């Protein structure tokens, strides 16, 4: 079983309370259909678990097989720089078949993001290094596909099925 090598810090994108007994980390790719399928499972898990879980998302774009994954990850980070990471994250995962730069700019506009600033960040690849940091931390933690989950630092190798993940969360909380 692999372990998370990079601890969660304030540098991460975190949903939930810092003092939650369980931390769920996902390494994901916005163009990965398995990540798209896992997204509603994670949303429901977080809803049911409430304040017992904090959720962390880290970028792991598989650019060789998903040609829009890298730019989508940079778009999420650019949105995050304007305080809209989670809204962009959700948008990207629910619109996986439309991740070209034109679509990304449309999403930014719909979310109330400064589109000029957003476009400039994408054009300059301002967040490429941040995405690469996430990716490399995943590699060091044994991530070789997406989605990959870690519960309290230990790799969760079960399927992204609600009841099984809830059971693993409950076990980690105990």
PDB file of C-alpha atoms in Angstrom:
ATOM      1  CA  UNK A   1       0.000   0.000   0.000  1.00  0.00           C
ATOM      2  CA  UNK A   2       1.369   3.407  -0.989  1.00  0.00           C
ATOM      3  CA  UNK A   3       1.463   6.363   1.329  1.00  0.00           C
ATOM      4  CA  UNK A   4       1.033  10.051   0.671  1.00  0.00           C
ATOM      5  CA  UNK A   5       4.531  11.535   0.631  1.00  0.00           C
ATOM      6  CA  UNK A   6       3.607  15.234   0.540  1.00  0.00           C
ATOM      7  CA  UNK A   7       1.599  16.289   3.579  1.00  0.00           C
ATOM      8  CA  UNK A   8      -1.442  18.486   3.150  1.00  0.00           C
ATOM      9  CA  UNK A   9      -0.636  22.168   3.675  1.00  0.00           C
ATOM     10  CA  UNK A  10      -2.368  25.518   3.252  1.00  0.00           C
ATOM     11  CA  UNK A  11      -0.912  25.482  -0.290  1.00  0.00           C
ATOM     12  CA  UNK A  12      -3.439  22.759  -1.207  1.00  0.00           C
ATOM     13  CA  UNK A  13      -7.038  23.235  -2.299  1.00  0.00           C
ATOM     14  CA  UNK A  14      -8.995  22.125   0.759  1.00  0.00           C
ATOM     15  CA  UNK A  15     -12.701  21.786   1.387  1.00  0.00           C
ATOM     16  CA  UNK A  16     -13.718  21.190   4.979  1.00  0.00           C
ATOM     17  CA  UNK A  17     -12.397  21.781   8.450  1.00  0.00           C
ATOM     18  CA  UNK A  18      -8.683  21.554   9.227  1.00  0.00           C
ATOM     19  CA  UNK A  19      -9.521  19.633  12.414  1.00  0.00           C
ATOM     20  CA  UNK A  20     -11.622  16.972  10.676  1.00  0.00           C
ATOM     21  CA  UNK A  21     -10.521  13.495  11.802  1.00  0.00           C
ATOM     22  CA  UNK A  22     -10.231  12.268   8.203  1.00  0.00           C
ATOM     23  CA  UNK A  23      -8.456  13.814   5.232  1.00  0.00           C
ATOM     24  CA  UNK A  24      -9.355  12.524   1.777  1.00  0.00           C
ATOM     25  CA  UNK A  25      -6.859  13.462  -0.938  1.00  0.00           C
ATOM     26  CA  UNK A  26      -7.677  12.899  -4.599  1.00  0.00           C
ATOM     27  CA  UNK A  27      -5.188  13.046  -7.437  1.00  0.00           C
ATOM     28  CA  UNK A  28      -7.306  13.710 -10.491  1.00  0.00           C
ATOM     29  CA  UNK A  29      -7.400  14.587 -14.167  1.00  0.00           C
ATOM     30  CA  UNK A  30     -10.218  16.815 -15.432  1.00  0.00           C
ATOM     31  CA  UNK A  31     -10.477  14.931 -18.722  1.00  0.00           C
ATOM     32  CA  UNK A  32     -10.436  11.441 -17.170  1.00  0.00           C
ATOM     33  CA  UNK A  33     -13.841   9.751 -17.455  1.00  0.00           C
ATOM     34  CA  UNK A  34     -13.153   7.795 -14.248  1.00  0.00           C
ATOM     35  CA  UNK A  35     -12.595  11.083 -12.383  1.00  0.00           C
ATOM     36  CA  UNK A  36     -15.824  12.388 -13.875  1.00  0.00           C
ATOM     37  CA  UNK A  37     -17.663   9.297 -12.643  1.00  0.00           C
ATOM     38  CA  UNK A  38     -16.054   9.576  -9.193  1.00  0.00           C
ATOM     39  CA  UNK A  39     -16.959  13.260  -8.810  1.00  0.00           C
ATOM     40  CA  UNK A  40     -20.614  12.769  -7.752  1.00  0.00           C
ATOM     41  CA  UNK A  41     -19.510   9.935  -5.457  1.00  0.00           C
ATOM     42  CA  UNK A  42     -17.024  12.239  -3.713  1.00  0.00           C
ATOM     43  CA  UNK A  43     -19.645  15.015  -3.508  1.00  0.00           C
ATOM     44  CA  UNK A  44     -22.150  12.677  -1.845  1.00  0.00           C
ATOM     45  CA  UNK A  45     -19.474  11.247   0.442  1.00  0.00           C
ATOM     46  CA  UNK A  46     -18.583  14.752   1.616  1.00  0.00           C
ATOM     47  CA  UNK A  47     -22.250  15.596   2.108  1.00  0.00           C
ATOM     48  CA  UNK A  48     -22.839  12.491   4.218  1.00  0.00           C
ATOM     49  CA  UNK A  49     -19.583  12.670   6.176  1.00  0.00           C
ATOM     50  CA  UNK A  50     -20.065  16.342   7.017  1.00  0.00           C
ATOM     51  CA  UNK A  51     -17.427  17.843   9.275  1.00  0.00           C
ATOM     52  CA  UNK A  52     -15.703  14.481   9.762  1.00  0.00           C
ATOM     53  CA  UNK A  53     -13.869  14.809   6.415  1.00  0.00           C
ATOM     54  CA  UNK A  54     -11.775  17.441   4.726  1.00  0.00           C
ATOM     55  CA  UNK A  55     -11.197  17.000   1.015  1.00  0.00           C
ATOM     56  CA  UNK A  56      -8.056  17.908  -0.915  1.00  0.00           C
ATOM     57  CA  UNK A  57      -7.746  17.885  -4.693  1.00  0.00           C
ATOM     58  CA  UNK A  58      -4.377  17.692  -6.424  1.00  0.00           C
ATOM     59  CA  UNK A  59      -3.793  17.834 -10.170  1.00  0.00           C
ATOM     60  CA  UNK A  60      -2.566  14.756 -11.981  1.00  0.00           C
ATOM     61  CA  UNK A  61      -3.145  15.462 -15.683  1.00  0.00           C
ATOM     62  CA  UNK A  62      -2.450  12.453 -17.880  1.00  0.00           C
ATOM     63  CA  UNK A  63      -1.550  14.627 -20.853  1.00  0.00           C
ATOM     64  CA  UNK A  64      -0.407  11.733 -23.057  1.00  0.00           C
ATOM     65  CA  UNK A  65      -3.933  10.312 -23.198  1.00  0.00           C
ATOM     66  CA  UNK A  66      -6.004  13.385 -22.313  1.00  0.00           C
ATOM     67  CA  UNK A  67      -4.886  16.290 -24.531  1.00  0.00           C
ATOM     68  CA  UNK A  68      -6.903  18.940 -22.645  1.00  0.00           C
ATOM     69  CA  UNK A  69      -6.041  17.784 -19.125  1.00  0.00           C
ATOM     70  CA  UNK A  70      -2.995  20.009 -18.578  1.00  0.00           C
ATOM     71  CA  UNK A  71      -4.714  23.220 -19.692  1.00  0.00           C
ATOM     72  CA  UNK A  72      -7.830  22.313 -17.694  1.00  0.00           C
ATOM     73  CA  UNK A  73      -5.677  21.869 -14.564  1.00  0.00           C
ATOM     74  CA  UNK A  74      -4.041  25.244 -15.226  1.00  0.00           C
ATOM     75  CA  UNK A  75      -7.526  26.747 -15.679  1.00  0.00           C
ATOM     76  CA  UNK A  76      -8.603  25.420 -12.285  1.00  0.00           C
ATOM     77  CA  UNK A  77      -5.503  26.969 -10.734  1.00  0.00           C
ATOM     78  CA  UNK A  78      -6.080  30.277 -12.548  1.00  0.00           C
ATOM     79  CA  UNK A  79      -9.645  30.282 -11.219  1.00  0.00           C
ATOM     80  CA  UNK A  80      -8.255  29.473  -7.783  1.00  0.00           C
ATOM     81  CA  UNK A  81      -6.068  32.567  -7.937  1.00  0.00           C
ATOM     82  CA  UNK A  82      -9.358  34.494  -8.129  1.00  0.00           C
ATOM     83  CA  UNK A  83     -10.982  32.517  -5.306  1.00  0.00           C
ATOM     84  CA  UNK A  84     -13.018  30.245  -7.584  1.00  0.00           C
ATOM     85  CA  UNK A  85     -11.085  26.976  -7.578  1.00  0.00           C
ATOM     86  CA  UNK A  86     -13.918  24.738  -6.357  1.00  0.00           C
ATOM     87  CA  UNK A  87     -16.506  26.205  -8.717  1.00  0.00           C
ATOM     88  CA  UNK A  88     -14.165  25.735 -11.683  1.00  0.00           C
ATOM     89  CA  UNK A  89     -13.210  22.261 -10.422  1.00  0.00           C
ATOM     90  CA  UNK A  90     -16.859  21.198 -10.390  1.00  0.00           C
ATOM     91  CA  UNK A  91     -17.523  22.812 -13.773  1.00  0.00           C
ATOM     92  CA  UNK A  92     -14.592  21.058 -15.430  1.00  0.00           C
ATOM     93  CA  UNK A  93     -15.557  17.655 -14.073  1.00  0.00           C
ATOM     94  CA  UNK A  94     -19.156  18.052 -15.223  1.00  0.00           C
ATOM     95  CA  UNK A  95     -18.160  19.315 -18.698  1.00  0.00           C
ATOM     96  CA  UNK A  96     -15.314  16.920 -19.503  1.00  0.00           C
ATOM     97  CA  UNK A  97     -16.135  16.791 -23.199  1.00  0.00           C
ATOM     98  CA  UNK A  98     -15.671  20.546 -23.616  1.00  0.00           C
ATOM     99  CA  UNK A  99     -12.268  21.532 -22.222  1.00  0.00           C
ATOM    100  CA  UNK A 100     -10.798  23.556 -25.075  1.00  0.00           C
ATOM    101  CA  UNK A 101      -9.525  27.066 -24.368  1.00  0.00           C
ATOM    102  CA  UNK A 102     -12.717  28.664 -25.739  1.00  0.00           C
ATOM    103  CA  UNK A 103     -14.814  26.595 -23.320  1.00  0.00           C
ATOM    104  CA  UNK A 104     -12.517  27.336 -20.401  1.00  0.00           C
ATOM    105  CA  UNK A 105     -12.896  31.079 -21.011  1.00  0.00           C
ATOM    106  CA  UNK A 106     -16.682  30.688 -21.225  1.00  0.00           C
ATOM    107  CA  UNK A 107     -16.735  28.854 -17.896  1.00  0.00           C
ATOM    108  CA  UNK A 108     -14.613  31.598 -16.337  1.00  0.00           C
ATOM    109  CA  UNK A 109     -17.086  34.219 -17.559  1.00  0.00           C
ATOM    110  CA  UNK A 110     -20.066  32.259 -16.225  1.00  0.00           C
ATOM    111  CA  UNK A 111     -18.361  31.956 -12.836  1.00  0.00           C
ATOM    112  CA  UNK A 112     -17.717  35.694 -12.597  1.00  0.00           C
ATOM    113  CA  UNK A 113     -13.961  35.350 -13.001  1.00  0.00           C
ATOM    114  CA  UNK A 114     -11.989  38.218 -14.555  1.00  0.00           C
ATOM    115  CA  UNK A 115     -11.689  36.652 -18.026  1.00  0.00           C
ATOM    116  CA  UNK A 116      -8.814  38.873 -19.174  1.00  0.00           C
ATOM    117  CA  UNK A 117      -6.715  37.958 -16.142  1.00  0.00           C
ATOM    118  CA  UNK A 118      -7.733  34.295 -16.521  1.00  0.00           C
ATOM    119  CA  UNK A 119      -6.830  34.242 -20.235  1.00  0.00           C
ATOM    120  CA  UNK A 120      -3.496  35.905 -19.555  1.00  0.00           C
ATOM    121  CA  UNK A 121      -2.670  33.250 -16.953  1.00  0.00           C
ATOM    122  CA  UNK A 122      -3.561  30.447 -19.382  1.00  0.00           C
ATOM    123  CA  UNK A 123      -1.617  31.991 -22.263  1.00  0.00           C
ATOM    124  CA  UNK A 124       1.465  32.506 -20.086  1.00  0.00           C
ATOM    125  CA  UNK A 125       1.050  29.075 -18.451  1.00  0.00           C
ATOM    126  CA  UNK A 126       1.369  30.883 -15.128  1.00  0.00           C
ATOM    127  CA  UNK A 127       0.226  27.822 -13.169  1.00  0.00           C
ATOM    128  CA  UNK A 128       2.116  25.147 -15.073  1.00  0.00           C
ATOM    129  CA  UNK A 129       4.658  24.856 -12.243  1.00  0.00           C
ATOM    130  CA  UNK A 130       1.900  24.443  -9.623  1.00  0.00           C
ATOM    131  CA  UNK A 131       0.271  21.666 -11.655  1.00  0.00           C
ATOM    132  CA  UNK A 132       3.673  20.013 -12.088  1.00  0.00           C
ATOM    133  CA  UNK A 133       4.294  20.137  -8.318  1.00  0.00           C
ATOM    134  CA  UNK A 134       1.012  18.315  -7.710  1.00  0.00           C
ATOM    135  CA  UNK A 135       1.811  15.784 -10.411  1.00  0.00           C
ATOM    136  CA  UNK A 136       5.281  15.034  -9.058  1.00  0.00           C
ATOM    137  CA  UNK A 137       3.968  14.674  -5.500  1.00  0.00           C
ATOM    138  CA  UNK A 138       1.555  12.091  -6.896  1.00  0.00           C
ATOM    139  CA  UNK A 139       4.337  10.230  -8.660  1.00  0.00           C
ATOM    140  CA  UNK A 140       6.341  10.144  -5.417  1.00  0.00           C
ATOM    141  CA  UNK A 141       3.245   8.773  -3.647  1.00  0.00           C
ATOM    142  CA  UNK A 142       2.860   5.949  -6.151  1.00  0.00           C
ATOM    143  CA  UNK A 143       0.021   7.443  -8.197  1.00  0.00           C
ATOM    144  CA  UNK A 144      -0.077   5.873 -11.642  1.00  0.00           C
ATOM    145  CA  UNK A 145      -3.652   6.558 -12.700  1.00  0.00           C
ATOM    146  CA  UNK A 146      -6.661   8.669 -11.900  1.00  0.00           C
ATOM    147  CA  UNK A 147      -8.534   9.052  -9.753  1.00  0.00           C
ATOM    148  CA  UNK A 148      -6.208   8.016  -6.936  1.00  0.00           C
ATOM    149  CA  UNK A 149      -7.351   8.513  -3.360  1.00  0.00           C
ATOM    150  CA  UNK A 150      -5.556   8.664  -0.032  1.00  0.00           C
ATOM    151  CA  UNK A 151      -7.381   8.490   3.289  1.00  0.00           C
ATOM    152  CA  UNK A 152      -5.382   9.905   6.193  1.00  0.00           C
ATOM    153  CA  UNK A 153      -2.240   9.425   4.141  1.00  0.00           C
ATOM    154  CA  UNK A 154      -2.831   5.773   3.199  1.00  0.00           C
ATOM    155  CA  UNK A 155      -3.693   4.848  -0.384  1.00  0.00           C
ATOM    156  CA  UNK A 156      -7.289   3.753  -0.877  1.00  0.00           C
ATOM    157  CA  UNK A 157      -7.214   1.057  -3.530  1.00  0.00           C
ATOM    158  CA  UNK A 158     -10.908   0.222  -3.563  1.00  0.00           C
ATOM    159  CA  UNK A 159     -13.311   1.406  -6.238  1.00  0.00           C
ATOM    160  CA  UNK A 160     -14.851   4.881  -6.194  1.00  0.00           C
ATOM    161  CA  UNK A 161     -18.138   3.461  -4.909  1.00  0.00           C
ATOM    162  CA  UNK A 162     -19.977   5.465  -2.274  1.00  0.00           C
ATOM    163  CA  UNK A 163     -20.640   2.744   0.291  1.00  0.00           C
ATOM    164  CA  UNK A 164     -17.111   1.343   0.084  1.00  0.00           C
ATOM    165  CA  UNK A 165     -15.516   4.760   0.382  1.00  0.00           C
ATOM    166  CA  UNK A 166     -17.819   5.707   3.273  1.00  0.00           C
ATOM    167  CA  UNK A 167     -16.823   2.499   5.026  1.00  0.00           C
ATOM    168  CA  UNK A 168     -13.127   3.330   4.568  1.00  0.00           C
ATOM    169  CA  UNK A 169     -13.761   6.864   5.868  1.00  0.00           C
ATOM    170  CA  UNK A 170     -15.608   5.529   8.930  1.00  0.00           C
ATOM    171  CA  UNK A 171     -12.792   3.070   9.616  1.00  0.00           C
ATOM    172  CA  UNK A 172     -10.214   5.870   9.389  1.00  0.00           C
ATOM    173  CA  UNK A 173     -12.288   8.088  11.698  1.00  0.00           C
ATOM    174  CA  UNK A 174     -12.556   5.374  14.368  1.00  0.00           C
TER     175      UNK A 174
END
